[in-house]
CSV table of C-alpha atoms in Angstrom, one decimal:
chain,number,residue,atom,x,y,z
A,1,UNK,CA,0.0,0.0,0.0
A,2,UNK,CA,1.2,3.5,-0.8
A,3,UNK,CA,1.1,6.7,1.3
A,4,UNK,CA,-0.3,9.8,-0.3
A,5,UNK,CA,0.1,12.9,1.7
A,6,UNK,CA,-0.8,12.0,5.3
A,7,UNK,CA,-3.2,9.3,4.5
A,8,UNK,CA,-2.6,5.7,3.5
A,9,UNK,CA,-4.5,4.6,0.4
A,10,UNK,CA,-6.0,1.2,0.7
A,11,UNK,CA,-6.7,-0.8,-2.4
A,12,UNK,CA,-10.4,-1.5,-3.1
A,13,UNK,CA,-12.1,-4.8,-2.3
A,14,UNK,CA,-12.4,-5.4,-6.1
A,15,UNK,CA,-8.6,-4.9,-6.5
A,16,UNK,CA,-7.9,-7.4,-3.8
A,17,UNK,CA,-10.3,-10.0,-5.1
A,18,UNK,CA,-8.9,-9.7,-8.7
A,19,UNK,CA,-5.3,-9.9,-7.4
A,20,UNK,CA,-5.9,-12.9,-5.1
A,21,UNK,CA,-7.8,-14.8,-7.8
A,22,UNK,CA,-5.0,-13.9,-10.3
A,23,UNK,CA,-2.3,-15.5,-8.1
A,24,UNK,CA,-4.4,-18.6,-7.7
A,25,UNK,CA,-4.6,-18.9,-11.4
A,26,UNK,CA,-0.8,-18.3,-11.7
A,27,UNK,CA,-0.3,-21.2,-9.3
A,28,UNK,CA,-2.3,-23.3,-11.7
A,29,UNK,CA,-0.3,-22.1,-14.7
A,30,UNK,CA,-3.2,-20.2,-16.2
A,31,UNK,CA,-1.2,-17.1,-17.1
A,32,UNK,CA,-3.6,-15.7,-19.7
A,33,UNK,CA,-6.5,-15.7,-17.3
A,34,UNK,CA,-4.3,-14.3,-14.6
A,35,UNK,CA,-3.1,-11.5,-16.9
A,36,UNK,CA,-6.6,-10.4,-17.6
A,37,UNK,CA,-7.3,-10.1,-13.9
A,38,UNK,CA,-4.1,-8.3,-13.1
A,39,UNK,CA,-4.7,-5.9,-15.9
A,40,UNK,CA,-8.1,-5.1,-14.5
A,41,UNK,CA,-6.5,-4.6,-11.1
A,42,UNK,CA,-4.1,-2.1,-12.6
A,43,UNK,CA,-6.9,-0.3,-14.2
A,44,UNK,CA,-8.7,-0.1,-10.9
A,45,UNK,CA,-5.7,1.1,-8.9
A,46,UNK,CA,-3.1,2.5,-11.4
A,47,UNK,CA,-1.4,4.6,-8.6
A,48,UNK,CA,-0.4,1.5,-6.6
A,49,UNK,CA,3.0,0.2,-7.4
A,50,UNK,CA,1.8,-3.2,-6.3
A,51,UNK,CA,-0.5,-3.2,-9.4
A,52,UNK,CA,2.4,-2.9,-11.7
A,53,UNK,CA,4.7,-5.1,-9.6
A,54,UNK,CA,2.2,-7.9,-9.9
A,55,UNK,CA,2.0,-7.5,-13.6
A,56,UNK,CA,5.8,-7.4,-13.9
A,57,UNK,CA,5.9,-10.7,-12.0
A,58,UNK,CA,3.4,-12.3,-14.3
A,59,UNK,CA,5.3,-11.2,-17.4
A,60,UNK,CA,8.5,-12.6,-15.8
A,61,UNK,CA,6.8,-16.0,-15.3
A,62,UNK,CA,5.8,-15.8,-19.0
A,63,UNK,CA,9.3,-14.7,-20.0
A,64,UNK,CA,7.8,-11.7,-21.8
A,65,UNK,CA,10.7,-9.4,-21.0
A,66,UNK,CA,9.6,-6.3,-22.8
A,67,UNK,CA,6.3,-6.3,-20.9
A,68,UNK,CA,8.1,-7.2,-17.7
A,69,UNK,CA,10.4,-4.2,-18.1
A,70,UNK,CA,7.6,-1.8,-18.9
A,71,UNK,CA,5.4,-2.9,-15.9
A,72,UNK,CA,8.5,-2.9,-13.7
A,73,UNK,CA,9.3,0.7,-14.6
A,74,UNK,CA,5.8,1.7,-13.8
A,75,UNK,CA,6.1,0.0,-10.4
A,76,UNK,CA,9.4,1.7,-9.4
A,77,UNK,CA,8.1,5.1,-10.5
A,78,UNK,CA,5.4,4.8,-7.7
A,79,UNK,CA,7.7,3.6,-4.9
A,80,UNK,CA,7.8,5.4,-1.6
A,81,UNK,CA,11.3,4.3,-0.6
A,82,UNK,CA,14.7,4.8,-2.3
A,83,UNK,CA,16.5,1.4,-2.0
A,84,UNK,CA,15.9,-2.2,-1.3
A,85,UNK,CA,12.5,-2.7,-3.0
A,86,UNK,CA,12.0,-6.0,-4.8
A,87,UNK,CA,10.4,-4.0,-7.7
A,88,UNK,CA,13.9,-2.9,-8.7
A,89,UNK,CA,15.2,-6.5,-8.6
A,90,UNK,CA,12.5,-7.6,-11.1
A,91,UNK,CA,13.5,-4.6,-13.3
A,92,UNK,CA,17.1,-5.8,-13.1
A,93,UNK,CA,16.1,-9.4,-14.2
A,94,UNK,CA,14.1,-8.1,-17.1
A,95,UNK,CA,16.8,-5.7,-18.2
A,96,UNK,CA,19.4,-8.5,-18.0
A,97,UNK,CA,17.3,-10.7,-20.1
A,98,UNK,CA,17.0,-7.9,-22.7
A,99,UNK,CA,20.7,-7.0,-22.3
A,100,UNK,CA,19.6,-3.5,-21.4
A,101,UNK,CA,22.8,-2.9,-19.5
A,102,UNK,CA,22.3,0.8,-18.5
A,103,UNK,CA,18.9,-0.1,-16.9
A,104,UNK,CA,20.3,-3.2,-15.3
A,105,UNK,CA,23.1,-1.1,-13.7
A,106,UNK,CA,20.5,1.4,-12.5
A,107,UNK,CA,18.3,-1.3,-11.1
A,108,UNK,CA,21.0,-3.0,-9.1
A,109,UNK,CA,22.2,0.3,-7.7
A,110,UNK,CA,18.7,1.4,-6.8
A,111,UNK,CA,18.3,-1.9,-5.0
A,112,UNK,CA,21.4,-1.0,-3.0
A,113,UNK,CA,24.1,-3.1,-4.6
A,114,UNK,CA,27.5,-1.8,-5.6
A,115,UNK,CA,28.1,-2.0,-9.4
A,116,UNK,CA,31.5,-1.3,-11.0
A,117,UNK,CA,31.4,1.5,-13.5
A,118,UNK,CA,28.9,4.2,-14.2
A,119,UNK,CA,25.1,3.7,-14.0
A,120,UNK,CA,25.0,4.6,-17.7
A,121,UNK,CA,27.7,2.2,-18.8
A,122,UNK,CA,26.8,0.3,-22.0
A,123,UNK,CA,28.6,-2.9,-21.1
A,124,UNK,CA,27.5,-5.8,-18.9
A,125,UNK,CA,27.8,-5.1,-15.1
A,126,UNK,CA,30.7,-7.4,-14.5
A,127,UNK,CA,33.1,-7.5,-11.6
A,128,UNK,CA,30.4,-7.5,-8.9
A,129,UNK,CA,32.3,-10.3,-7.1
A,130,UNK,CA,29.2,-12.2,-5.9
A,131,UNK,CA,31.0,-15.5,-5.6
A,132,UNK,CA,29.7,-19.0,-6.0
A,133,UNK,CA,26.1,-20.2,-5.8
A,134,UNK,CA,24.0,-23.1,-6.9
A,135,UNK,CA,21.3,-23.0,-9.5
A,136,UNK,CA,18.3,-25.4,-9.9
A,137,UNK,CA,18.1,-26.2,-13.6
A,138,UNK,CA,14.6,-27.0,-15.0
A,139,UNK,CA,12.9,-26.3,-11.7
A,140,UNK,CA,9.5,-27.3,-13.1
A,141,UNK,CA,10.7,-30.5,-14.7
A,142,UNK,CA,13.5,-32.9,-13.7
A,143,UNK,CA,15.1,-30.4,-11.5
A,144,UNK,CA,18.9,-30.6,-11.0
A,145,UNK,CA,21.0,-28.4,-8.7
A,146,UNK,CA,24.5,-27.6,-10.0
A,147,UNK,CA,27.3,-25.2,-9.0
A,148,UNK,CA,28.2,-22.0,-10.8
A,149,UNK,CA,29.8,-18.6,-10.6
A,150,UNK,CA,27.5,-15.6,-10.2
A,151,UNK,CA,28.2,-13.0,-13.0
A,152,UNK,CA,25.7,-10.5,-11.6
A,153,UNK,CA,22.6,-10.7,-9.4
A,154,UNK,CA,20.6,-12.4,-12.2
A,155,UNK,CA,23.0,-14.7,-14.1
A,156,UNK,CA,25.1,-17.7,-13.2
A,157,UNK,CA,27.7,-19.4,-15.3
A,158,UNK,CA,27.3,-23.2,-14.9
A,159,UNK,CA,30.6,-24.8,-13.7
A,160,UNK,CA,29.3,-28.3,-12.9
A,161,UNK,CA,28.6,-30.7,-15.8
A,162,UNK,CA,24.8,-31.1,-15.8
A,163,UNK,CA,23.1,-34.4,-16.4
A,164,UNK,CA,21.7,-34.7,-20.0
A,165,UNK,CA,18.1,-34.7,-18.7
A,166,UNK,CA,18.5,-31.0,-17.8
A,167,UNK,CA,19.2,-30.1,-21.4
A,168,UNK,CA,22.0,-27.8,-20.1
A,169,UNK,CA,25.8,-27.8,-20.7
A,170,UNK,CA,28.9,-26.9,-18.8
A,171,UNK,CA,29.8,-23.2,-19.4
A,172,UNK,CA,26.3,-22.1,-20.2
A,173,UNK,CA,24.9,-18.9,-18.6
A,174,UNK,CA,21.4,-19.1,-17.1
A,175,UNK,CA,19.1,-16.3,-16.0
A,176,UNK,CA,17.9,-17.0,-12.5
A,177,UNK,CA,15.3,-15.7,-10.1
A,178,UNK,CA,16.1,-13.4,-7.2
A,179,UNK,CA,14.7,-15.4,-4.2
A,180,UNK,CA,16.7,-18.5,-3.3
A,181,UNK,CA,14.9,-21.8,-2.8
A,182,UNK,CA,17.2,-23.8,-0.5
A,183,UNK,CA,20.9,-23.7,0.5
A,184,UNK,CA,24.0,-25.9,0.1
A,185,UNK,CA,26.6,-26.1,2.8
A,186,UNK,CA,30.2,-27.4,2.6
A,187,UNK,CA,32.4,-29.2,5.1
A,188,UNK,CA,34.3,-25.9,5.6
A,189,UNK,CA,31.1,-24.4,7.0
A,190,UNK,CA,30.3,-22.1,4.0
A,191,UNK,CA,26.7,-21.8,3.0
A,192,UNK,CA,25.5,-21.0,-0.6
A,193,UNK,CA,22.1,-20.1,-1.9
A,194,UNK,CA,20.2,-22.1,-4.5
A,195,UNK,CA,18.5,-20.0,-7.1
A,196,UNK,CA,15.9,-21.3,-9.6
A,197,UNK,CA,16.7,-21.0,-13.3
A,198,UNK,CA,14.3,-18.9,-15.4
A,199,UNK,CA,15.8,-19.5,-18.8
A,200,UNK,CA,19.0,-20.1,-20.8
A,201,UNK,CA,20.7,-16.8,-21.3
A,202,UNK,CA,23.8,-17.9,-23.3
A,203,UNK,CA,24.3,-21.4,-24.7
A,204,UNK,CA,27.6,-23.3,-24.6
A,205,UNK,CA,29.2,-24.8,-27.7
A,206,UNK,CA,30.9,-27.5,-25.6
A,207,UNK,CA,29.1,-30.9,-25.8
A,208,UNK,CA,28.6,-33.2,-22.8
A,209,UNK,CA,29.9,-36.8,-22.9
A,210,UNK,CA,29.4,-39.7,-20.6
A,211,UNK,CA,32.1,-42.3,-20.3
A,212,UNK,CA,32.7,-45.3,-18.1
A,213,UNK,CA,36.1,-45.2,-16.3
A,214,UNK,CA,38.1,-47.8,-14.6
A,215,UNK,CA,40.0,-45.8,-12.0
A,216,UNK,CA,41.8,-47.8,-9.4
A,217,UNK,CA,41.8,-45.0,-6.8
A,218,UNK,CA,40.4,-41.5,-6.2
A,219,UNK,CA,43.8,-40.1,-7.2
A,220,UNK,CA,43.3,-41.7,-10.6
A,221,UNK,CA,39.9,-40.1,-10.9
A,222,UNK,CA,41.2,-36.8,-9.7
A,223,UNK,CA,43.9,-36.9,-12.4
A,224,UNK,CA,41.3,-36.9,-15.2
A,225,UNK,CA,39.4,-34.0,-13.7
A,226,UNK,CA,42.7,-32.0,-13.4
A,227,UNK,CA,43.7,-32.9,-16.9
A,228,UNK,CA,40.4,-31.7,-18.3
A,229,UNK,CA,40.6,-28.5,-16.2
A,230,UNK,CA,44.2,-27.8,-17.5
A,231,UNK,CA,42.9,-28.1,-21.0
A,232,UNK,CA,40.2,-25.4,-20.3
A,233,UNK,CA,37.3,-27.9,-20.0
A,234,UNK,CA,35.8,-30.1,-17.3
A,235,UNK,CA,35.4,-33.7,-16.1
A,236,UNK,CA,33.1,-34.7,-13.2
A,237,UNK,CA,32.7,-38.1,-11.5
A,238,UNK,CA,28.9,-38.4,-11.6
A,239,UNK,CA,29.2,-41.6,-9.5
A,240,UNK,CA,30.2,-39.5,-6.4
A,241,UNK,CA,28.7,-36.1,-7.2
A,242,UNK,CA,25.0,-37.0,-8.0
A,243,UNK,CA,22.3,-37.4,-5.3
A,244,UNK,CA,18.6,-37.8,-6.0
A,245,UNK,CA,16.7,-35.6,-3.6
A,246,UNK,CA,13.0,-35.1,-3.1
A,247,UNK,CA,11.7,-31.5,-3.6
A,248,UNK,CA,11.5,-30.9,0.1
A,249,UNK,CA,15.1,-31.9,0.7
A,250,UNK,CA,16.3,-30.0,-2.4
A,251,UNK,CA,14.7,-26.8,-1.3
A,252,UNK,CA,16.1,-27.0,2.3
A,253,UNK,CA,19.6,-26.5,3.6
A,254,UNK,CA,21.6,-29.5,2.4
A,255,UNK,CA,25.3,-30.5,2.9
A,256,UNK,CA,26.8,-30.6,-0.5
A,257,UNK,CA,29.2,-33.5,0.2
A,258,UNK,CA,27.2,-35.7,2.7
A,259,UNK,CA,26.6,-39.3,1.7
A,260,UNK,CA,30.1,-40.2,0.4
A,261,UNK,CA,31.7,-43.4,1.6
A,262,UNK,CA,30.0,-45.4,4.3
A,263,UNK,CA,28.0,-42.6,5.8
A,264,UNK,CA,24.3,-43.0,5.2
A,265,UNK,CA,22.7,-39.7,4.1
A,266,UNK,CA,19.0,-39.8,5.2
A,267,UNK,CA,18.1,-37.2,2.5
A,268,UNK,CA,19.5,-39.3,-0.3
A,269,UNK,CA,16.6,-40.9,-2.2
A,270,UNK,CA,18.8,-42.7,-4.8
A,271,UNK,CA,19.8,-46.4,-4.8
A,272,UNK,CA,23.1,-47.3,-3.1
A,273,UNK,CA,25.7,-49.1,-5.1
A,274,UNK,CA,24.8,-47.7,-8.5
A,275,UNK,CA,27.2,-45.2,-10.1
A,276,UNK,CA,25.8,-42.1,-11.8
A,277,UNK,CA,22.3,-40.7,-11.5
A,278,UNK,CA,21.0,-43.8,-9.7
A,279,UNK,CA,23.1,-43.3,-6.6
A,280,UNK,CA,26.4,-41.9,-5.5
A,281,UNK,CA,27.1,-44.0,-2.4
A,282,UNK,CA,28.8,-47.4,-2.4
A,283,UNK,CA,27.2,-50.2,-0.4
A,284,UNK,CA,29.6,-50.2,2.6
A,285,UNK,CA,32.7,-49.7,0.4
A,286,UNK,CA,35.0,-46.7,0.2
A,287,UNK,CA,35.7,-46.9,-3.5
A,288,UNK,CA,34.4,-48.7,-6.6
A,289,UNK,CA,36.8,-48.6,-9.6
A,290,UNK,CA,34.1,-48.4,-12.2
A,291,UNK,CA,32.9,-44.7,-12.4
A,292,UNK,CA,30.4,-43.0,-14.6
A,293,UNK,CA,32.0,-39.7,-15.6
A,294,UNK,CA,30.7,-36.6,-17.3
A,295,UNK,CA,33.1,-34.8,-19.7
A,296,UNK,CA,32.7,-31.4,-21.2
A,297,UNK,CA,35.1,-31.1,-24.1
A,298,UNK,CA,35.0,-30.7,-27.9
A,299,UNK,CA,34.7,-33.8,-30.0
A,300,UNK,CA,38.2,-33.2,-31.4
A,301,UNK,CA,39.8,-33.3,-27.9
A,302,UNK,CA,37.7,-35.7,-25.7
A,303,UNK,CA,39.3,-39.0,-26.9
A,304,UNK,CA,42.8,-37.5,-26.7
A,305,UNK,CA,42.1,-36.4,-23.1
A,306,UNK,CA,41.0,-39.9,-22.1
A,307,UNK,CA,43.9,-41.6,-23.9
A,308,UNK,CA,46.4,-39.3,-22.3
A,309,UNK,CA,44.9,-39.9,-18.9
A,310,UNK,CA,45.3,-43.7,-19.4
A,311,UNK,CA,48.8,-43.4,-20.9
A,312,UNK,CA,50.0,-41.7,-17.6
A,313,UNK,CA,49.1,-44.8,-15.6
A,314,UNK,CA,48.0,-47.7,-17.9
A,315,UNK,CA,48.0,-50.3,-15.0
A,316,UNK,CA,45.3,-48.4,-13.0
A,317,UNK,CA,43.2,-46.6,-15.6
A,318,UNK,CA,41.0,-47.4,-18.6
A,319,UNK,CA,37.9,-46.1,-20.3
A,320,UNK,CA,35.1,-47.4,-22.5
A,321,UNK,CA,31.6,-46.6,-23.9
A,322,UNK,CA,32.1,-42.9,-24.7
A,323,UNK,CA,28.9,-41.2,-25.8
A,324,UNK,CA,27.8,-37.7,-26.5
A,325,UNK,CA,24.6,-37.0,-24.5
A,326,UNK,CA,24.0,-33.3,-24.8
């Protein structure tokens, strides 16, 4: 609600009924019907920033970024506070989706964030030093949480190798929502937010491969991951990095490395003893030589990487069944 002069303006009962009904429809995925009600609410109370904030939200859900930007700007024009309003965050997401960098800079600064460079800069607002975070790919489908580097408040570069079911690749940049849904904590005690993906912002040309490794020890597995990293690409042991979690567990605070070895993770809903997506724990064993590994590398390089890895220790390493999966 907004304050005009000394009195507080309360939205009408019709506005509240239309808005409440609209968000019920949004929850059911009925965006067109919800849009008609929110447009009616904005006609009833055009001086309320909430009217335009709600429309901006709807357009964000629909990925209609031009309309989201327009409604968001109407909302912030009616704000009664200078910084910290979520209205500005939605404007920043829409501006980032549209690569409207001057507006994105203005939005983040109006929210209260420090952005390198001038507010009218024409380039991407890089260098914000937001650190690492996790992002939930395909949140409405076969959701998968992966690690990444935050480029700005609305984009994450994916640094894990996603499973092929997500349709995403290592190195892609995804647009994400502003409110975290869950956290991941590390053994060092650091906690990182989990954001929901909105859409793919920049694709990666690097394909994803799956390969079965014979690695006699963790050091052998680590050597492949290091070899791929040194080449500028990535390898990931899916046999130890993948857990299947229910939605409730996924959206809560979860340790990122729990469940390895003999420790039973009560949140892990996968099947023990199976490498890859079906389970990352071994059945009472510390190490199983056969590993399902994801590789992110060009077709011209991937076999050379694997052969070079084996050549460094042929008695303890081997690979087979290489397949491009995404």
